[in-house]
PDB file of C-alpha atoms in Angstrom:
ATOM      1  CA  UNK O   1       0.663 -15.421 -17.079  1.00 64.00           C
ATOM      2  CA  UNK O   2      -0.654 -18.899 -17.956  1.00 69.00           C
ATOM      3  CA  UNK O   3      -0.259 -20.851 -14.917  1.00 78.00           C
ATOM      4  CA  UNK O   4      -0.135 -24.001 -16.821  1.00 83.00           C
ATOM      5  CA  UNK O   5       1.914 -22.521 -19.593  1.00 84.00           C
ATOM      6  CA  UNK O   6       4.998 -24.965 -19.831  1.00 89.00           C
ATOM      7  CA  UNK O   7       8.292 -23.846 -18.124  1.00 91.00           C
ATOM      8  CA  UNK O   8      11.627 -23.452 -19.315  1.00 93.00           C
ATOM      9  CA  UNK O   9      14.764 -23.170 -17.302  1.00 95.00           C
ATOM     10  CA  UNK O  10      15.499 -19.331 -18.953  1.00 93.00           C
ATOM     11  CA  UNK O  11      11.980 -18.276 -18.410  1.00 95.00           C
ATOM     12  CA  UNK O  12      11.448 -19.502 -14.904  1.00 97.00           C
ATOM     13  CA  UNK O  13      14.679 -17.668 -14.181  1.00 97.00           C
ATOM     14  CA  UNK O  14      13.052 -14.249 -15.432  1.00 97.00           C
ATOM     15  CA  UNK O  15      10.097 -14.917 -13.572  1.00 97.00           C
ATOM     16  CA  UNK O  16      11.649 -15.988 -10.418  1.00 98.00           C
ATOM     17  CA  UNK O  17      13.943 -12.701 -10.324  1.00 99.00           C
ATOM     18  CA  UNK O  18      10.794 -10.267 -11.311  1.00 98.00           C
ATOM     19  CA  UNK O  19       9.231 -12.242  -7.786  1.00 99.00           C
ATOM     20  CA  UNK O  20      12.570 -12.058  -6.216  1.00 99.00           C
ATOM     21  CA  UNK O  21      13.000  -8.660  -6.502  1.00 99.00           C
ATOM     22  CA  UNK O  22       9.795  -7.282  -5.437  1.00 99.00           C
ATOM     23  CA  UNK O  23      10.011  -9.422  -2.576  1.00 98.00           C
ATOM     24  CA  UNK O  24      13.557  -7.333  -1.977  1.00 99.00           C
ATOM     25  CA  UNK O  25      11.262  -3.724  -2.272  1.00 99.00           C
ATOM     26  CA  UNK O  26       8.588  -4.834  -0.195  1.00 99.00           C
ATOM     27  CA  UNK O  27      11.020  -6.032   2.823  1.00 98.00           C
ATOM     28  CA  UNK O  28      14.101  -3.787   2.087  1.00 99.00           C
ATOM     29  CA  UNK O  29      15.948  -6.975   1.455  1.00 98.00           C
ATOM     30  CA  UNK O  30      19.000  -5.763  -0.516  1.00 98.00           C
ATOM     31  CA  UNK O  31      20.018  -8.793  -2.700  1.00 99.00           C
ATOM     32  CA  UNK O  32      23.827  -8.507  -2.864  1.00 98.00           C
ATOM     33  CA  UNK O  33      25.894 -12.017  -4.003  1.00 96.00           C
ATOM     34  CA  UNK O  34      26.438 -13.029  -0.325  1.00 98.00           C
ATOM     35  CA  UNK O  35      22.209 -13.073   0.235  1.00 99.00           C
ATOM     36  CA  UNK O  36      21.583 -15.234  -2.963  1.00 99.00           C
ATOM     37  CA  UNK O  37      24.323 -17.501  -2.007  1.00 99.00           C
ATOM     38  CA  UNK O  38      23.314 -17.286   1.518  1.00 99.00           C
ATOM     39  CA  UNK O  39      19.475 -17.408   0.894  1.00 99.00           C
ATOM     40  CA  UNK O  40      20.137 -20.514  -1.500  1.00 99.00           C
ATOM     41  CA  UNK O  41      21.914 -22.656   1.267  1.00 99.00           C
ATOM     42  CA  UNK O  42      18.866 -21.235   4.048  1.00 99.00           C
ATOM     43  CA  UNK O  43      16.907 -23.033   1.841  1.00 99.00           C
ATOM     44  CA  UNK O  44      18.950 -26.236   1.082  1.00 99.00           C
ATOM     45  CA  UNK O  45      18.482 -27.046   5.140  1.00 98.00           C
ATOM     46  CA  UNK O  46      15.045 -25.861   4.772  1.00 98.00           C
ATOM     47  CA  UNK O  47      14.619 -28.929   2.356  1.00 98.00           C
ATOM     48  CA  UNK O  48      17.321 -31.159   4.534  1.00 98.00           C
ATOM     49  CA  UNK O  49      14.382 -30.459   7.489  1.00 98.00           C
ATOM     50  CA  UNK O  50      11.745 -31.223   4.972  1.00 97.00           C
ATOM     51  CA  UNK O  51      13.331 -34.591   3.552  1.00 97.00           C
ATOM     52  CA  UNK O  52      13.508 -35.631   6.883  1.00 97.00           C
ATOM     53  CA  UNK O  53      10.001 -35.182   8.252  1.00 96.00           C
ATOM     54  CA  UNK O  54       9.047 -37.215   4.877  1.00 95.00           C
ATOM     55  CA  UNK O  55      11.436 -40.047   5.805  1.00 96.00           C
ATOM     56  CA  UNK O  56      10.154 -40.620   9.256  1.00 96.00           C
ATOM     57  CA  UNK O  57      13.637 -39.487  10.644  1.00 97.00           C
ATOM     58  CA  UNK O  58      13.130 -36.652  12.539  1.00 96.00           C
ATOM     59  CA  UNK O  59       9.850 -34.844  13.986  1.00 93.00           C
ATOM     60  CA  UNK O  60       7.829 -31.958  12.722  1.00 91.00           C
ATOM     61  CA  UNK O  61       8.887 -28.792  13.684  1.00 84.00           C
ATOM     62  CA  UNK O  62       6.704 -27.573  16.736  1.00 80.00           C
ATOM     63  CA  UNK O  63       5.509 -31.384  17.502  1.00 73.00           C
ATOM     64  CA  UNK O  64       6.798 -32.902  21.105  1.00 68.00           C
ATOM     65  CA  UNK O  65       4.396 -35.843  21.336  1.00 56.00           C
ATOM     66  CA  UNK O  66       5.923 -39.110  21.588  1.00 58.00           C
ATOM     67  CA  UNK O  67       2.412 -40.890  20.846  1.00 53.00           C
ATOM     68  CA  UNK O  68       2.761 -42.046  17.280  1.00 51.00           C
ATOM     69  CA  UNK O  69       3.373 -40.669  13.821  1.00 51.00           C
ATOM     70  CA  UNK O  70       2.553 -36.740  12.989  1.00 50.00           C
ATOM     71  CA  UNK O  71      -0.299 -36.612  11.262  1.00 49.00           C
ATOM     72  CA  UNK O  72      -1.689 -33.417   8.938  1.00 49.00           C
ATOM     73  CA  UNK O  73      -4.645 -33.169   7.464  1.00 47.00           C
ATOM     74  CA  UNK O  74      -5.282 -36.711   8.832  1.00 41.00           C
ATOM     75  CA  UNK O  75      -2.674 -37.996   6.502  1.00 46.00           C
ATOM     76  CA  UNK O  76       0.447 -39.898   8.106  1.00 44.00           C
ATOM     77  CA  UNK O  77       3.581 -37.731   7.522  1.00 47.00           C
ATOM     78  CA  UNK O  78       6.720 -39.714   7.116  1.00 48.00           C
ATOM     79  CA  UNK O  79       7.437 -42.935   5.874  1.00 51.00           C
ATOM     80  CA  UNK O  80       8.511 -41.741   2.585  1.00 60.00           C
ATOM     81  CA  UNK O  81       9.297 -39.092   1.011  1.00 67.00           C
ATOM     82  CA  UNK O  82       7.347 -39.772  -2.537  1.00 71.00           C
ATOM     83  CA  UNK O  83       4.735 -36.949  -2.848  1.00 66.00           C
ATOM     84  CA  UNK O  84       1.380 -38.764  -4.708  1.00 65.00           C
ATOM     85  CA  UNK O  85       0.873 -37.221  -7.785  1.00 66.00           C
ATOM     86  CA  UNK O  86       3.926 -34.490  -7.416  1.00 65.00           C
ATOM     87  CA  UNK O  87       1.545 -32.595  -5.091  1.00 74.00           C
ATOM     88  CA  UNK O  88       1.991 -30.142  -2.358  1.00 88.00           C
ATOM     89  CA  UNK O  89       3.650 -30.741   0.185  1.00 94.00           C
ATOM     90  CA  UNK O  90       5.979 -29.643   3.010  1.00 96.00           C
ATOM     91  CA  UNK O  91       8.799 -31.559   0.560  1.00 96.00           C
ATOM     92  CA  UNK O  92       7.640 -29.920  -2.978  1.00 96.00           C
ATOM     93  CA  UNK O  93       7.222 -26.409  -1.122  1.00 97.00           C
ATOM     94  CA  UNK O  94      11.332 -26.754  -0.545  1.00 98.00           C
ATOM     95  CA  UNK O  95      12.233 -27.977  -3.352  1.00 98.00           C
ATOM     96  CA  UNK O  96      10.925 -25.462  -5.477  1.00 98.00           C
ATOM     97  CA  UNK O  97      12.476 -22.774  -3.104  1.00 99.00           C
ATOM     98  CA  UNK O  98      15.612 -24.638  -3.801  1.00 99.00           C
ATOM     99  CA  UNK O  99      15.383 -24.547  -7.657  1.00 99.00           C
ATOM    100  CA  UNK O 100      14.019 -21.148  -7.654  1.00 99.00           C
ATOM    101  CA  UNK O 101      16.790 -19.675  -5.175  1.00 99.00           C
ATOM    102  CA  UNK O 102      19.203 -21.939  -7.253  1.00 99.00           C
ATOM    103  CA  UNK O 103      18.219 -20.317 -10.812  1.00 99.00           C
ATOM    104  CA  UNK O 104      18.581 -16.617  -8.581  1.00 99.00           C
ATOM    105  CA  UNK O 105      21.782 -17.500  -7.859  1.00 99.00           C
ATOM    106  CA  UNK O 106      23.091 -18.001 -11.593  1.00 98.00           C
ATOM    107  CA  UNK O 107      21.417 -15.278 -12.565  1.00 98.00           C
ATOM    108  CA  UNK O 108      23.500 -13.184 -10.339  1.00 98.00           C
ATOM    109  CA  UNK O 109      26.677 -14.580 -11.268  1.00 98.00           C
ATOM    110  CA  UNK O 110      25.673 -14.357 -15.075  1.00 98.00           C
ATOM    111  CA  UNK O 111      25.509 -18.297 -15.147  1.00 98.00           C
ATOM    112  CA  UNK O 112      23.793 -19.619 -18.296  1.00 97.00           C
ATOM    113  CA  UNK O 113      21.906 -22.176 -17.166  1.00 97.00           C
ATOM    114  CA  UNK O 114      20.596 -23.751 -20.265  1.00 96.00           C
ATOM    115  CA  UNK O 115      24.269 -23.800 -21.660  1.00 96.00           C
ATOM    116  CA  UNK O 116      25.597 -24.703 -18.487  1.00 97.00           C
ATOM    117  CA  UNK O 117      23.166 -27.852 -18.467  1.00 97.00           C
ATOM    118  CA  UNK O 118      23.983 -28.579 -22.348  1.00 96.00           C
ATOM    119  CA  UNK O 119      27.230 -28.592 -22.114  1.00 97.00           C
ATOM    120  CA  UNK O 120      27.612 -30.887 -18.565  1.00 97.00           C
ATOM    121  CA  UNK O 121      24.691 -32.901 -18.347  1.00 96.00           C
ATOM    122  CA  UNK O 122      23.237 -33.081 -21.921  1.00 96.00           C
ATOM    123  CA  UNK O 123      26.102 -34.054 -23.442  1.00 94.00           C
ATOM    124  CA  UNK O 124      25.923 -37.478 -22.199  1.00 94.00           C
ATOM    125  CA  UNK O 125      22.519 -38.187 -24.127  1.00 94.00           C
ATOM    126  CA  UNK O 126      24.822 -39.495 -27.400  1.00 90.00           C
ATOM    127  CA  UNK O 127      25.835 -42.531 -25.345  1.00 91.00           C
ATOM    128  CA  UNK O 128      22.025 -42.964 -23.839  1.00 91.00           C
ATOM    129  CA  UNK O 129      21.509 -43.840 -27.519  1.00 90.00           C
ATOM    130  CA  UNK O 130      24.913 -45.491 -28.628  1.00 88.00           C
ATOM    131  CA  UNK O 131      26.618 -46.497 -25.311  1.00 84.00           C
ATOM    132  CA  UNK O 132      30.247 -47.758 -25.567  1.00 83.00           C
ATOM    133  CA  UNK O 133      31.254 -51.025 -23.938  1.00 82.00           C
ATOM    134  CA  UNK O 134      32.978 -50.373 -20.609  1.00 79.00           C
ATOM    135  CA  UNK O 135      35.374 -53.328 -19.879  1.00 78.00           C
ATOM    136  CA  UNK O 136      34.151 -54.916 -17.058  1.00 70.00           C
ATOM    137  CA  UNK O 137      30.613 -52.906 -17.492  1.00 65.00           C
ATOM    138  CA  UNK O 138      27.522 -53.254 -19.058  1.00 61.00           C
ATOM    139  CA  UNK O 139      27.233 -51.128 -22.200  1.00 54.00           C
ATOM    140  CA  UNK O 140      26.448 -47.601 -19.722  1.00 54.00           C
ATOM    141  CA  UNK O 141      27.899 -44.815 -19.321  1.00 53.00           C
ATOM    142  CA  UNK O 142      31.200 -44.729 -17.141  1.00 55.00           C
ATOM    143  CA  UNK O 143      30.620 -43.869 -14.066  1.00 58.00           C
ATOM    144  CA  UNK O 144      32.253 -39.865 -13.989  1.00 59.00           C
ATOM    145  CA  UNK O 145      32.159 -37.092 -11.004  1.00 58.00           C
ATOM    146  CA  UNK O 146      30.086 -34.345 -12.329  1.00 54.00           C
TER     147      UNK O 146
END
């Protein structure tokens, strides 16, 4: 496949399973709903633990120095979790286990994601373009629990 290809939400979701389940073959990892719900919040601390090594509010994994920052690579870790230029990193690696174990996880459950999206998220775009005025508000979009 064309690495560089874009992505959509459908065909990542095809892509990730086809991954997903060889992974399941090669381990004898039976993927029944509790292990994509269960593998989806493994990752979400994975990315909790990740988030916080970025933000400087916890230590790497494995380091017990109290000298200064971590450091990888020579790089500082911490201090921020903005990854320059979207690149890899500890953070990025998580977050696309997130997304990818998220999009498993509908799949299973026979979620459309695309519609799912459209219908609770893009629906709001007609206001991006004509917003109403909110008494008491600047002309935005209310603010609404999703």
């Amino acid at each position: 496949m064309d690495d560089d290809a874009p992505l959509t939400v459908s065909g990542l979701g095809e892509r990730v399973e086809a991954i997903s389940a060889l992974y399941a073959r090669k381990f004898g990892v039976e993927r029944d709903p509790d292990w994509f719900m269960l593998k989806l919040a493994e990752e979400v601390g994975e990315l909790t633990q990740a988030f916080l090594v970025a933000t400087g509010r916890t230590r790497p994994r494995g380091e017990v120095s109290r000298a200064g920052p971590a450091t990888s690579g020579g790089a500082v870790v911490g201090g921020g979790a903005v990854v320059p230029d979207g690149g890899a990193s500890p953070l990025a690696d998580e977050v696309a286990d997130v997304l990818a174990h998220l999009l498993l996880l509908a799949r299973s459950q026979g979620v459309d994601v695309d519609a799912a999206v459209r219908r609770k998220w893009l629906a709001w775009e007609a206001e991006l373009r004509d917003p109403p005025a909110w008494p008491g508000r600047h002309a935005a979009a209310p603010h609404r629990r999703r």
